[in-house]
Structures are given as C-alpha cells and as structure tokens.
C-alpha cells in the first residue's frame, strides 16, 4: 500500500493556484479507480496494437524507461481525465518484449506541496538496495502575488518496488539553489539519471540560461538521494532552437551521444523542419574531466511526429530508444477518439560514420506472419499487388530504375487507402527527396501534413521499411540511416496499398502482417 510520509499528510491543504488543494494520496487512488473504468470503454482494436497508448485520456513524453525486476518499465506523462494535456500524472506500463504492454496503476499523482501543478518528465534507476528510484520534475505555482507569477520547476524523487512509489520526504532534491549563475527556475526540467560504473549516480537535466537558450546541466550523487551540481555539459549556442527539453546522454559505439528536444527550431537546409524537433549530437566524452566535445548533429526523426525520446541500455547491451509519436504543433483530435498520444516503436540505436542509425526492435520479427513477396515487379503508372494490404504490417520495399539509361521521375507508395483516403511516401530520385504526405488521411485540420527528407540514394535506388500500426507509419530509410514518422486517424477499413511510378521502376516487396 502507498503510505504517505507524515510531512505530506500535514500539508494536505495546499494552495493550488488559488484553490484549496486536494487530498494527497486520495488523488492517486481516484486516478487509479478512474483509469481502470475508463480503460474498459476503449476496445482493443480502437488502439494501436503494439505501440503504447495511454490507459485513459492523454499521453505525452516517455518517462522512466527502464529494465527492472525482469521487465521493461515505461512510465509516461499522463492526464487520465481528458484527451487533452492537463495536470500531469505518471502513467505506467510493463512489457517483456517491448511490444505487448500491460498497464499498471498510475505511479505518481500531483498530490504533494512541491508538485501540485504536475509531475513532469523524468527517469528511473535501480538503487543499490534493489528499489527503483524515480526522479521527476515537480511543478508548483510561484509564491508571489503578482501578474508575473509563474510555475517553478524542481527535481523530486520517489522510491518504489515497481508498482507502488513513495515520494521522498526531503523533496525537492534539486531546486533554484542548485542552478549555476543565471539559470532559470522556471525552465529546469526533465532529469535523466544513470548509474556509473563506480556505483555512483549521474543525471542530466535541461535548464534555460540567461541568454534564453537551453543548456544541459550535469549533476552527481553518491547514493541517488543526495545530489549536487557539477557543470554545464552542453549549451545551445543558438543553432538549435530556444529552450531544450528531455535530454538523454549515453555512450554508443565509443562516442558520447546527446538526444535533445529543442523548442522553436529554425530549419537549416533540409534539417530541423519540425519547430519543436529532436536532435542527436555526437562527440567525444572524457568522463574523468566531464568534457563533451561536439562532432556531428542531425535530426533524430525527419517525419512529422516524434518528440522527447528516452533510451535504456537493455540487459543484452542494446541501446533502445522510444519517443512520443507526436509533435506539440500537430495535435490532431478526432471526435471519436477516446485516447490521445502514442509512443513510437522502440528502436535499436547504433552509430555509423557519425550518423545515428535506428531499426525497429528485433522482437518485432517474432510477430511477422503471412509473408507476401514480389521481386522485380515493373512499376510504371499505378500498380496494385495481390496480398499487399493492411494496417498492421511490416513491409520492406527496394526500388531501382528499370531502365539504366533513363532515371524515373517519381515513385510513390500509398497506404491506409480507399477511394476517399490515403497517406503516401513519394520519392524523386533527381532531388533525392522522400516526402510523406497525409493530407488525404482524413484530418479536418490544416495542420502540417507533409514533410520532406533528403535521403542517400545512388542511381535512383532506395530501401524503405514501413511499419504500420492502425494509426501511424514509421519509415526506416536505407536500413535505418534516417526515419520518418507520422500519425493518421484514417478509418481502419481503408487498408489498401498501391504503388505508382512516373517513369519505369523495378520493385521488390516483402510484406508481413503483424499478428500480436
Ligand atoms: C516535453 C515536455 C517536458 C515536460 C513535459 C510536461 O514534451 O514539455 O519538458 O516535462 O512535456 O508534460
């Protein structure tokens, strides 16, 4: 049972933006009762099959992605009561294969004096004694009577057994006093912890500096409970948006890698077209000197919806990333929808020549069924192939010019298609540009429906692996050298797939249904 520390009981009547506050743990109990009932009203086939969606209501960032007591744990930013963002709880789910998720009761509610405006994003580590430690951003309203009063962000802890978590009596453990000169206490969030080889703990968190830009602070702790500021590990020099969110930092194939979600990015040629986007910065990390030297940067996902990713080191050594399959600027609500927000498919990461490669977790292969294969199909104009359809599929396409002398103008694959709807990827080899377009997917809003990505293509050759799961597509380009992700809420009956070429293309297709 979740028992409140004494200090919290005595603080139950807190001021929450002028309203006398809620009963602490009652808030969590209520949410747990509510989500259990709300879940029953959502049929299984109204959700994605193997991408995690919220148990009820709204989901944003993945939090506390971890492997604990023999299971993968994924927490998430959660408003159980509405399909819109609201006071943040932590939802919770577990999995043994990263594809079947089982909901656990909500883990955190905004029920303490130091987090009554929300339990924002954070992470987990296992403590030396085997308990699981959560660090999250507690949000409160600034204690001043002024028009300019704003929300303040601090870092807080909770400790638990994988289901029940008790907030730490000495919260918050990092606050304005922990910040370097000029650090904003209004923008200080999203701690990502890890355990170091020597058994001590480290953590990176995002903070806005005096210049208004984001930077990543490094903190250290001998025991996971007592934290101290170390240094600014990496700062935004103006190339990557304004404030930064949701940093992750890890070693991959001998390099230091930052994953960061910058807000308000300016596009740079064919990179960073997403406004609120994602970047991967690689470089050299000297752990003894705590020095990061930047080498390369790129978008993590070149599609429309992907944000705030987090990674884990799986027990078998794989670095696996999961992201919120959404962008703050493209919230498409359909009237019928009983939930909002989905996670991406977990993706295995590697580095090759300074570029981040991603592939869907290999666990997916166990659920590939009913293969349909075609080789050397000539495509000129519109082509449909027997057995190639579906909304829960894993399909690889290899395309190349049929005629060595004349390059084709354009190749396109349309899916989630019927007479009324479709979403498409199209490729123009002369520009080496791949475009996703969901204008005709059924959205009634004039939000962004297209995104372009410059891909590596020699002589009109391209390899595309498309993962469809009812409401989304993730395209892994050239064995994961780039990824483009988009969501769509097209009626499920629209399950057609067709191919089109302006010019002459030869096509190989291997398609599996995902039976899960
Ligand atoms: C990113 C973010 C985080 C914050 C959370 C609040 O999407 O804005 O910075 O912790 O969402 O839900």
Short mmCIF file of C-alpha atoms and ligand atoms in Angstrom, two decimals:
data_model
loop_
_atom_site.label_atom_id
_atom_site.label_comp_id
_atom_site.label_asym_id
_atom_site.label_seq_id
_atom_site.Cartn_x
_atom_site.Cartn_y
_atom_site.Cartn_z
CA UNK A 1 0.00 0.00 0.00
CA UNK A 2 1.10 3.54 -0.71
CA UNK A 3 1.71 5.26 2.64
CA UNK A 4 2.19 8.99 2.79
CA UNK A 5 5.13 10.33 4.75
CA UNK A 6 3.95 12.33 7.79
CA UNK A 7 5.27 15.56 6.36
CA UNK A 8 2.92 15.22 3.44
CA UNK A 9 -0.22 14.47 5.48
CA UNK A 10 0.22 17.70 7.38
CA UNK A 11 0.46 19.64 4.16
CA UNK A 12 -2.68 18.43 2.52
CA UNK A 13 -4.47 21.74 2.41
CA UNK A 14 -2.15 23.37 -0.05
CA UNK A 15 -2.75 26.36 -2.23
CA UNK A 16 -3.11 25.26 -5.82
CA UNK A 17 -3.45 28.37 -7.95
CA UNK A 18 -5.88 29.98 -5.54
CA UNK A 19 -7.89 26.81 -4.95
CA UNK A 20 -7.65 24.96 -1.68
CA UNK A 21 -5.84 21.80 -2.57
CA UNK A 22 -6.69 18.18 -2.91
CA UNK A 23 -6.25 15.34 -0.50
CA UNK A 24 -2.82 13.94 -1.33
CA UNK A 25 -2.91 10.21 -1.89
CA UNK A 26 -6.64 10.29 -2.50
CA UNK A 27 -5.75 11.92 -5.78
CA UNK A 28 -3.74 8.89 -6.85
CA UNK A 29 -6.41 6.47 -5.62
CA UNK A 30 -9.07 8.36 -7.56
CA UNK A 31 -6.99 8.32 -10.72
CA UNK A 32 -6.42 4.58 -10.37
CA UNK A 33 -10.13 3.88 -9.97
CA UNK A 34 -10.93 6.20 -12.86
CA UNK A 35 -8.39 4.70 -15.26
CA UNK A 36 -9.50 1.14 -14.51
CA UNK A 37 -13.05 2.03 -15.55
CA UNK A 38 -12.05 4.26 -18.47
CA UNK A 39 -9.84 1.54 -19.94
CA UNK A 40 -12.86 -0.78 -20.23
CA UNK A 41 -14.59 1.71 -22.51
CA UNK A 42 -11.81 1.52 -25.11
CA UNK A 43 -11.94 -1.57 -27.31
CA UNK A 44 -8.63 -3.20 -28.11
CA UNK A 45 -8.95 -2.53 -31.81
CA UNK A 46 -9.58 1.16 -31.16
CA UNK A 47 -5.96 1.47 -30.06
CA UNK A 48 -2.65 0.76 -31.75
CA UNK A 49 -1.77 -2.93 -31.39
CA UNK A 50 1.92 -2.72 -30.47
CA UNK A 51 2.57 0.97 -29.85
CA UNK A 52 1.78 2.02 -26.30
CA UNK A 53 -1.19 4.39 -25.93
CA UNK A 54 -2.46 5.85 -22.63
CA UNK A 55 -4.56 3.65 -20.42
CA UNK A 56 -7.09 6.51 -20.43
CA UNK A 57 -7.07 10.12 -21.59
CA UNK A 58 -3.86 11.79 -22.71
CA UNK A 59 -0.21 10.71 -23.00
CA UNK A 60 2.93 12.67 -23.80
CA UNK A 61 6.63 12.03 -23.14
CA UNK A 62 8.01 8.61 -22.25
CA UNK A 63 9.38 8.70 -18.68
CA UNK A 64 11.46 6.32 -16.61
CA UNK A 65 12.13 3.87 -19.47
CA UNK A 66 13.94 1.06 -17.67
CA UNK A 67 14.51 -2.64 -17.19
CA UNK A 68 13.63 -3.56 -13.63
CA UNK A 69 12.93 -6.90 -11.94
CA UNK A 70 12.89 -8.77 -15.25
CA UNK A 71 10.56 -6.41 -17.13
CA UNK A 72 10.75 -3.31 -19.25
CA UNK A 73 9.01 -0.43 -17.49
CA UNK A 74 7.67 2.57 -19.27
CA UNK A 75 6.09 5.48 -17.47
CA UNK A 76 4.56 8.37 -19.35
CA UNK A 77 3.25 11.89 -18.95
CA UNK A 78 -0.40 11.28 -18.31
CA UNK A 79 -3.71 13.08 -17.85
CA UNK A 80 -6.16 10.24 -17.22
CA UNK A 81 -9.20 12.52 -17.11
CA UNK A 82 -9.11 14.11 -20.54
CA UNK A 83 -7.76 13.58 -24.04
CA UNK A 84 -6.02 16.95 -23.66
CA UNK A 85 -2.89 17.88 -21.71
CA UNK A 86 -3.66 18.75 -18.06
CA UNK A 87 -2.18 18.27 -14.58
CA UNK A 88 0.47 15.66 -15.15
CA UNK A 89 0.43 12.21 -13.55
CA UNK A 90 2.81 9.38 -14.38
CA UNK A 91 1.09 6.50 -16.18
CA UNK A 92 2.82 3.13 -16.00
CA UNK A 93 3.09 0.01 -18.17
CA UNK A 94 5.36 -3.04 -18.29
CA UNK A 95 6.43 -5.41 -21.03
CA UNK A 96 8.67 -8.41 -21.57
CA UNK A 97 9.13 -7.85 -25.32
CA UNK A 98 8.70 -4.05 -25.76
CA UNK A 99 5.63 -4.67 -27.94
CA UNK A 100 2.96 -6.15 -25.65
CA UNK A 101 2.35 -3.65 -22.87
CA UNK A 102 0.44 -4.35 -19.69
CA UNK A 103 -0.93 -1.37 -17.80
CA UNK A 104 -0.03 -0.95 -14.15
CA UNK A 105 -1.73 1.54 -11.85
CA UNK A 106 -0.71 5.18 -12.32
CA UNK A 107 2.56 5.67 -10.44
CA UNK A 108 2.55 9.34 -9.47
CA UNK A 109 -0.13 11.97 -8.94
CA UNK A 110 0.45 15.71 -8.49
CA UNK A 111 -0.51 15.41 -4.84
CA UNK A 112 2.38 16.92 -2.87
CA UNK A 113 3.09 20.55 -1.98
CA UNK A 114 6.16 20.55 -4.24
CA UNK A 115 4.47 19.03 -7.33
CA UNK A 116 0.81 20.09 -7.07
CA UNK A 117 0.86 21.62 -10.58
CA UNK A 118 2.25 18.47 -12.15
CA UNK A 119 4.72 15.60 -12.06
CA UNK A 120 6.62 16.38 -15.24
CA UNK A 121 9.08 14.19 -17.14
CA UNK A 122 11.89 12.23 -15.54
CA UNK A 123 13.69 8.94 -15.34
CA UNK A 124 14.49 5.92 -13.16
CA UNK A 125 17.49 3.99 -11.87
CA UNK A 126 17.82 0.98 -9.62
CA UNK A 127 19.22 1.77 -6.18
CA UNK A 128 21.98 -0.28 -4.59
CA UNK A 129 19.38 -1.97 -2.33
CA UNK A 130 17.25 -3.05 -5.32
CA UNK A 131 14.50 -0.43 -5.01
CA UNK A 132 13.55 1.65 -8.02
CA UNK A 133 14.24 5.37 -7.83
CA UNK A 134 12.19 7.85 -9.89
CA UNK A 135 13.38 11.39 -10.44
CA UNK A 136 10.83 13.76 -11.94
CA UNK A 137 10.17 17.47 -12.28
CA UNK A 138 7.81 18.83 -9.63
CA UNK A 139 5.88 21.90 -10.73
CA UNK A 140 4.38 24.47 -8.35
CA UNK A 141 2.94 27.93 -8.66
CA UNK A 142 5.34 30.69 -7.68
CA UNK A 143 4.67 32.03 -4.19
CA UNK A 144 4.17 35.71 -5.04
CA UNK A 145 1.14 37.90 -5.55
CA UNK A 146 1.90 39.28 -8.95
CA UNK A 147 0.64 39.14 -12.50
CA UNK A 148 4.03 37.78 -13.42
CA UNK A 149 3.85 34.79 -11.09
CA UNK A 150 4.72 31.62 -12.98
CA UNK A 151 5.29 27.94 -12.50
CA UNK A 152 8.52 26.87 -10.84
CA UNK A 153 10.24 23.60 -11.61
CA UNK A 154 12.36 21.49 -9.23
CA UNK A 155 13.58 17.90 -9.25
CA UNK A 156 11.93 15.41 -6.90
CA UNK A 157 12.34 11.74 -6.01
CA UNK A 158 10.04 8.80 -5.39
CA UNK A 159 11.13 5.30 -4.39
CA UNK A 160 9.27 2.09 -5.03
CA UNK A 161 9.07 -1.59 -5.82
CA UNK A 162 7.96 -1.43 -9.45
CA UNK A 163 4.28 -0.74 -8.67
CA UNK A 164 3.95 1.48 -5.59
CA UNK A 165 6.10 4.58 -5.18
CA UNK A 166 6.52 6.75 -2.14
CA UNK A 167 7.63 10.32 -2.56
CA UNK A 168 10.85 11.19 -0.79
CA UNK A 169 10.49 13.13 2.46
CA UNK A 170 13.24 15.63 1.56
CA UNK A 171 11.81 16.67 -1.81
CA UNK A 172 12.74 18.64 -3.81
CA UNK A 173 16.32 17.43 -4.09
CA UNK A 174 17.35 19.96 -6.75
CA UNK A 175 15.93 23.47 -6.90
CA UNK A 176 16.87 27.05 -7.80
CA UNK A 177 19.74 26.92 -5.29
CA UNK A 178 21.28 24.04 -7.30
CA UNK A 179 21.48 26.07 -10.51
CA UNK A 180 24.55 27.79 -11.92
CA UNK A 181 24.52 31.58 -12.31
CA UNK A 182 21.70 32.87 -14.48
CA UNK A 183 19.83 29.55 -14.52
CA UNK A 184 16.05 29.91 -14.79
CA UNK A 185 14.00 28.27 -12.07
CA UNK A 186 11.01 28.40 -14.42
CA UNK A 187 12.70 26.20 -17.00
CA UNK A 188 14.57 23.47 -15.17
CA UNK A 189 13.26 20.05 -16.01
CA UNK A 190 13.35 16.51 -17.34
CA UNK A 191 16.15 14.81 -15.33
CA UNK A 192 17.68 11.72 -16.92
CA UNK A 193 19.70 9.63 -14.47
CA UNK A 194 22.10 6.78 -14.95
CA UNK A 195 24.28 4.67 -12.69
CA UNK A 196 28.00 4.95 -13.29
CA UNK A 197 30.48 2.08 -13.34
CA UNK A 198 31.78 3.06 -9.90
CA UNK A 199 28.26 2.69 -8.44
CA UNK A 200 27.60 6.43 -8.07
CA UNK A 201 24.84 8.23 -9.95
CA UNK A 202 24.76 10.97 -12.55
CA UNK A 203 21.95 12.95 -14.07
CA UNK A 204 21.46 15.48 -16.85
CA UNK A 205 18.60 18.00 -16.85
CA UNK A 206 17.56 20.85 -19.11
CA UNK A 207 17.75 24.45 -17.96
CA UNK A 208 17.28 27.84 -19.58
CA UNK A 209 20.30 30.09 -19.26
CA UNK A 210 20.49 33.89 -19.03
CA UNK A 211 20.55 34.18 -22.82
CA UNK A 212 17.16 32.46 -23.01
CA UNK A 213 18.62 29.33 -24.53
CA UNK A 214 18.65 25.77 -23.31
CA UNK A 215 21.63 24.00 -21.82
CA UNK A 216 22.26 20.64 -20.25
CA UNK A 217 23.37 20.55 -16.63
CA UNK A 218 25.20 17.61 -15.12
CA UNK A 219 24.54 16.54 -11.51
CA UNK A 220 26.11 13.79 -9.42
CA UNK A 221 25.12 11.75 -6.40
CA UNK A 222 26.87 9.13 -4.27
CA UNK A 223 23.61 7.35 -3.34
CA UNK A 224 20.83 8.56 -5.66
CA UNK A 225 19.31 10.70 -2.90
CA UNK A 226 21.80 13.50 -2.31
CA UNK A 227 22.54 15.42 -5.48
CA UNK A 228 24.93 18.17 -6.36
CA UNK A 229 25.52 20.35 -9.38
CA UNK A 230 28.64 19.60 -11.40
CA UNK A 231 28.70 21.70 -14.55
CA UNK A 232 27.12 22.78 -17.82
CA UNK A 233 27.84 19.80 -20.03
CA UNK A 234 26.49 21.17 -23.30
CA UNK A 235 24.89 24.50 -24.20
CA UNK A 236 22.78 25.84 -27.03
CA UNK A 237 24.88 28.31 -28.99
CA UNK A 238 21.84 29.43 -30.96
CA UNK A 239 21.87 26.77 -33.65
CA UNK A 240 19.21 24.60 -32.03
CA UNK A 241 16.02 26.48 -31.14
CA UNK A 242 15.47 28.18 -27.80
CA UNK A 243 14.77 26.13 -24.65
CA UNK A 244 15.73 22.46 -24.70
CA UNK A 245 13.66 19.62 -23.27
CA UNK A 246 14.09 15.99 -22.35
CA UNK A 247 17.86 15.42 -22.63
CA UNK A 248 19.36 11.97 -22.71
CA UNK A 249 23.08 11.28 -22.65
CA UNK A 250 24.83 7.96 -23.14
CA UNK A 251 27.72 6.17 -24.73
CA UNK A 252 27.12 4.49 -28.07
CA UNK A 253 29.74 2.75 -30.16
CA UNK A 254 32.54 4.63 -28.43
CA UNK A 255 31.01 8.12 -28.72
CA UNK A 256 29.09 10.38 -26.34
CA UNK A 257 25.58 10.92 -27.63
CA UNK A 258 23.04 13.58 -26.66
CA UNK A 259 19.41 13.27 -27.61
CA UNK A 260 17.65 16.59 -27.02
CA UNK A 261 14.24 18.00 -27.93
CA UNK A 262 14.72 21.71 -28.70
CA UNK A 263 11.76 24.05 -28.85
CA UNK A 264 11.24 26.55 -31.68
CA UNK A 265 13.95 25.38 -34.04
CA UNK A 266 14.73 27.20 -37.24
CA UNK A 267 15.09 24.96 -40.27
CA UNK A 268 18.62 24.54 -41.65
CA UNK A 269 18.54 23.47 -45.28
CA UNK A 270 16.92 20.02 -45.16
CA UNK A 271 17.43 19.55 -41.41
CA UNK A 272 15.25 20.59 -38.49
CA UNK A 273 11.93 21.34 -40.15
CA UNK A 274 9.81 20.45 -37.14
CA UNK A 275 9.77 23.57 -34.97
CA UNK A 276 9.67 21.54 -31.78
CA UNK A 277 12.05 18.91 -33.03
CA UNK A 278 14.64 16.40 -31.96
CA UNK A 279 18.39 16.42 -32.36
CA UNK A 280 21.11 13.87 -31.93
CA UNK A 281 24.53 15.36 -31.22
CA UNK A 282 27.52 13.03 -31.12
CA UNK A 283 31.01 13.77 -29.89
CA UNK A 284 33.80 12.76 -27.62
CA UNK A 285 33.12 12.47 -23.92
CA UNK A 286 36.00 12.46 -21.47
CA UNK A 287 34.33 11.07 -18.36
CA UNK A 288 37.16 11.94 -15.95
CA UNK A 289 37.22 15.58 -17.00
CA UNK A 290 33.43 15.65 -17.66
CA UNK A 291 34.12 17.23 -21.05
CA UNK A 292 31.94 16.78 -24.11
CA UNK A 293 33.33 17.86 -27.48
CA UNK A 294 30.72 18.04 -30.20
CA UNK A 295 31.31 16.41 -33.59
CA UNK A 296 28.07 15.82 -35.52
CA UNK A 297 24.41 16.80 -35.37
CA UNK A 298 21.29 15.57 -37.12
CA UNK A 299 17.54 15.26 -36.65
CA UNK A 300 16.54 12.03 -34.92
CA UNK A 301 13.34 11.70 -36.93
CA UNK A 302 12.60 13.51 -40.20
CA UNK A 303 8.85 12.87 -40.25
CA UNK A 304 6.05 14.86 -38.67
CA UNK A 305 5.56 13.30 -35.24
CA UNK A 306 8.37 12.35 -32.91
CA UNK A 307 9.48 14.09 -29.71
CA UNK A 308 11.07 13.71 -26.28
CA UNK A 309 12.75 10.32 -26.79
CA UNK A 310 14.37 8.38 -23.97
CA UNK A 311 16.72 5.40 -24.10
CA UNK A 312 17.70 2.40 -22.00
CA UNK A 313 20.58 0.03 -22.07
CA UNK A 314 18.84 -3.35 -22.36
CA UNK A 315 20.27 -6.32 -20.44
CA UNK A 316 21.70 -7.68 -23.73
CA UNK A 317 23.64 -4.45 -24.38
CA UNK A 318 21.32 -2.86 -26.93
CA UNK A 319 20.69 0.88 -26.63
CA UNK A 320 16.93 1.16 -27.23
CA UNK A 321 15.07 4.42 -27.78
CA UNK A 322 11.37 5.19 -27.53
CA UNK A 323 9.79 8.56 -28.31
CA UNK A 324 6.44 10.28 -28.06
CA UNK A 325 4.95 9.75 -31.52
CA UNK A 326 3.56 13.24 -31.59
CA UNK A 327 4.57 16.85 -32.07
CA UNK A 328 3.19 19.68 -29.93
CA UNK A 329 2.32 21.63 -33.10
CA UNK A 330 0.28 18.92 -34.79
CA UNK A 331 -2.24 17.69 -32.26
CA UNK A 332 -4.95 16.09 -34.40
CA UNK A 333 -8.03 15.24 -32.39
CA UNK A 334 -10.70 13.15 -33.99
CA UNK A 335 -14.16 13.40 -32.47
CA UNK A 336 -14.50 9.71 -31.82
CA UNK A 337 -11.12 9.20 -30.22
CA UNK A 338 -11.14 8.00 -26.63
CA UNK A 339 -7.40 8.40 -26.06
CA UNK A 340 -4.69 10.71 -27.29
CA UNK A 341 -0.96 10.18 -27.81
CA UNK A 342 1.12 7.13 -28.68
CA UNK A 343 4.70 6.02 -28.26
CA UNK A 344 6.92 5.20 -31.22
CA UNK A 345 8.06 1.67 -31.76
CA UNK A 346 11.13 1.05 -29.59
CA UNK A 347 14.17 1.43 -31.84
CA UNK A 348 17.65 -0.09 -31.55
CA UNK A 349 20.34 2.53 -31.97
CA UNK A 350 23.82 2.37 -33.47
CA UNK A 351 26.34 4.82 -34.88
CA UNK A 352 27.92 4.50 -38.29
CA UNK A 353 30.32 7.17 -39.57
CA UNK A 354 28.94 9.65 -37.05
CA UNK A 355 25.31 9.05 -38.07
CA UNK A 356 22.61 7.66 -35.83
CA UNK A 357 21.02 4.51 -37.25
CA UNK A 358 17.71 3.18 -35.97
CA UNK A 359 15.93 -0.11 -36.50
CA UNK A 360 12.70 -1.39 -35.01
CA UNK A 361 13.45 -3.69 -32.07
CA UNK A 362 14.19 -7.17 -33.36
CA UNK A 363 11.43 -8.54 -31.09
CA UNK A 364 9.01 -7.44 -33.83
CA UNK A 365 10.27 -10.19 -36.12
CA UNK A 366 8.65 -12.86 -33.91
CA UNK A 367 5.24 -11.42 -34.85
CA UNK A 368 5.74 -11.23 -38.61
CA UNK A 369 3.25 -13.57 -40.26
CA UNK A 370 1.81 -14.45 -43.69
CA UNK A 371 4.68 -13.15 -45.82
CA UNK A 372 3.84 -11.92 -49.30
CA UNK A 373 6.82 -11.42 -51.58
CA UNK A 374 7.35 -9.99 -55.03
CA UNK A 375 10.60 -9.46 -56.90
CA UNK A 376 11.45 -7.32 -59.92
CA UNK A 377 7.90 -6.00 -60.34
CA UNK A 378 7.90 -3.44 -63.16
CA UNK A 379 6.06 -0.33 -61.99
CA UNK A 380 5.05 2.33 -64.47
CA UNK A 381 1.83 4.15 -63.66
CA UNK A 382 -0.36 2.64 -60.94
CA UNK A 383 0.15 -0.92 -59.66
CA UNK A 384 -1.66 -2.94 -57.01
CA UNK A 385 -0.36 -6.30 -55.92
CA UNK A 386 -2.41 -9.25 -54.65
CA UNK A 387 -2.00 -9.76 -50.93
CA UNK A 388 -0.35 -6.38 -50.33
CA UNK A 389 -2.67 -4.50 -47.99
CA UNK A 390 -3.20 -3.99 -44.26
CA UNK A 391 -2.93 -1.53 -41.40
CA UNK A 392 -0.74 -3.62 -39.06
CA UNK A 393 2.15 -4.55 -41.26
CA UNK A 394 5.92 -4.62 -41.65
CA UNK A 395 6.77 -4.06 -45.31
CA UNK A 396 10.13 -3.60 -46.99
CA UNK A 397 10.41 -2.05 -50.43
CA UNK A 398 13.52 -1.94 -52.59
CA UNK A 399 13.19 0.32 -55.61
CA UNK A 400 15.56 0.92 -58.51
CA UNK A 401 15.31 2.22 -62.08
CA UNK A 402 14.10 -0.36 -64.61
CA UNK A 403 15.97 1.43 -67.30
CA UNK A 404 19.65 2.21 -66.65
CA UNK A 405 19.66 4.98 -69.25
CA UNK A 406 16.61 7.00 -68.13
CA UNK A 407 16.05 7.74 -64.48
CA UNK A 408 12.39 7.63 -63.41
CA UNK A 409 10.80 10.93 -62.24
CA UNK A 410 8.91 9.75 -59.22
CA UNK A 411 7.98 6.68 -57.19
CA UNK A 412 5.17 6.61 -54.64
CA UNK A 413 3.65 4.13 -52.23
CA UNK A 414 0.17 4.84 -50.92
CA UNK A 415 -1.31 3.12 -47.89
CA UNK A 416 -4.25 3.36 -45.46
CA UNK A 417 -6.04 3.80 -48.75
CA UNK A 418 -9.55 3.55 -50.19
CA UNK A 419 -11.46 5.77 -52.63
CA UNK A 420 -11.53 8.60 -50.11
CA UNK A 421 -8.34 8.37 -48.10
CA UNK A 422 -4.66 7.67 -48.39
CA UNK A 423 -1.28 8.56 -46.92
CA UNK A 424 1.82 8.34 -49.09
CA UNK A 425 5.57 8.37 -49.34
CA UNK A 426 6.88 9.67 -52.64
CA UNK A 427 10.43 9.80 -53.88
CA UNK A 428 12.03 11.96 -56.56
CA UNK A 429 15.43 10.50 -57.41
CA UNK A 430 16.70 13.60 -59.20
CA UNK A 431 16.45 15.52 -55.90
CA UNK A 432 16.97 12.55 -53.60
CA UNK A 433 13.98 13.75 -51.63
CA UNK A 434 11.48 11.50 -49.88
CA UNK A 435 8.18 13.08 -48.89
CA UNK A 436 5.49 11.91 -46.50
CA UNK A 437 2.03 13.30 -47.19
CA UNK A 438 -1.05 12.61 -45.07
CA UNK A 439 -3.20 15.41 -46.46
CA UNK A 440 -5.82 12.87 -47.50
CA UNK A 441 -5.69 10.77 -44.35
CA UNK A 442 -8.98 12.15 -43.00
CA UNK A 443 -7.68 15.10 -40.98
CA UNK A 444 -10.07 18.06 -41.00
CA UNK A 445 -7.41 20.48 -39.75
CA UNK A 446 -4.99 22.45 -41.89
CA UNK A 447 -2.03 21.44 -39.76
CA UNK A 448 1.25 20.28 -41.25
CA UNK A 449 0.57 17.22 -43.39
CA UNK A 450 3.80 16.92 -45.32
CA UNK A 451 7.45 16.66 -44.52
CA UNK A 452 10.45 16.20 -46.81
CA UNK A 453 13.71 14.47 -46.14
CA UNK A 454 16.89 14.37 -48.21
CA UNK A 455 17.96 10.75 -48.36
CA UNK A 456 21.03 8.93 -49.56
CA UNK A 457 20.20 7.46 -52.92
CA UNK A 458 22.57 6.38 -55.61
CA UNK A 459 21.25 5.96 -59.16
CA UNK A 460 17.63 6.05 -58.04
CA UNK A 461 17.93 3.16 -55.57
CA UNK A 462 16.10 3.31 -52.27
CA UNK A 463 15.21 0.90 -49.48
CA UNK A 464 12.18 1.64 -47.33
CA UNK A 465 10.83 -0.37 -44.42
CA UNK A 466 7.36 0.75 -43.38
CA UNK A 467 5.85 -0.20 -40.02
CA UNK A 468 2.11 0.46 -39.87
CA UNK A 469 0.08 0.08 -36.69
CA UNK A 470 -3.50 1.29 -37.25
CA UNK A 471 -2.81 4.99 -36.60
CA UNK A 472 0.80 5.52 -37.62
CA UNK A 473 3.59 4.87 -40.06
CA UNK A 474 7.30 4.74 -39.31
CA UNK A 475 9.55 4.60 -42.35
CA UNK A 476 13.08 3.28 -41.83
CA UNK A 477 15.07 4.51 -44.80
CA UNK A 478 18.15 2.69 -46.13
CA UNK A 479 18.42 0.27 -43.20
CA UNK A 480 17.66 2.97 -40.63
CA UNK A 481 20.00 5.73 -41.80
CA UNK A 482 17.01 8.04 -41.46
CA UNK A 483 13.50 7.63 -40.09
CA UNK A 484 10.26 9.45 -40.92
CA UNK A 485 7.29 9.03 -38.61
CA UNK A 486 3.71 10.25 -38.95
CA UNK A 487 0.37 9.57 -37.30
CA UNK A 488 -3.02 9.47 -39.00
CA UNK A 489 -6.51 8.58 -37.86
CA UNK A 490 -7.91 7.19 -41.10
CA UNK A 491 -10.82 4.73 -40.70
CA UNK A 492 -9.39 1.23 -40.38
CA UNK A 493 -11.40 -0.07 -43.39
CA UNK A 494 -9.03 1.96 -45.58
CA UNK A 495 -6.34 -0.69 -45.73
CA UNK A 496 -5.32 -0.61 -49.40
CA UNK A 497 -1.75 -0.23 -50.64
CA UNK A 498 -0.71 0.81 -54.13
CA UNK A 499 2.45 1.77 -55.98
CA UNK A 500 2.98 4.39 -58.60
CA UNK A 501 5.85 5.40 -60.85
CA UNK A 502 6.29 8.25 -63.26
CA UNK A 503 8.87 6.54 -65.44
CA UNK A 504 9.99 2.96 -65.01
CA UNK A 505 10.83 1.37 -61.70
CA UNK A 506 11.65 -2.16 -60.62
CA UNK A 507 10.25 -3.02 -57.22
CA UNK A 508 10.87 -5.75 -54.63
CA UNK A 509 8.30 -6.07 -51.86
CA UNK A 510 8.27 -8.24 -48.75
CA UNK A 511 5.22 -7.72 -46.59
CA UNK A 512 4.28 -9.31 -43.28
CA UNK A 513 1.15 -8.88 -41.24
CA UNK A 514 1.96 -8.19 -37.64
CA UNK A 515 -0.06 -10.65 -35.55
CA UNK A 516 0.13 -9.55 -31.99
C1 LIG B 1 8.08 17.83 -23.32
C2 LIG B 1 7.57 18.44 -22.03
C3 LIG B 1 8.62 18.32 -20.94
C4 LIG B 1 7.79 18.36 -19.69
C5 LIG B 1 6.54 17.62 -20.11
C6 LIG B 1 5.28 18.12 -19.46
O1 LIG B 1 7.10 17.37 -24.18
O2 LIG B 1 7.22 19.78 -22.25
O3 LIG B 1 9.63 19.27 -20.99
O4 LIG B 1 8.44 17.74 -18.63
O5 LIG B 1 6.44 17.75 -21.51
O6 LIG B 1 4.20 17.28 -19.74
#
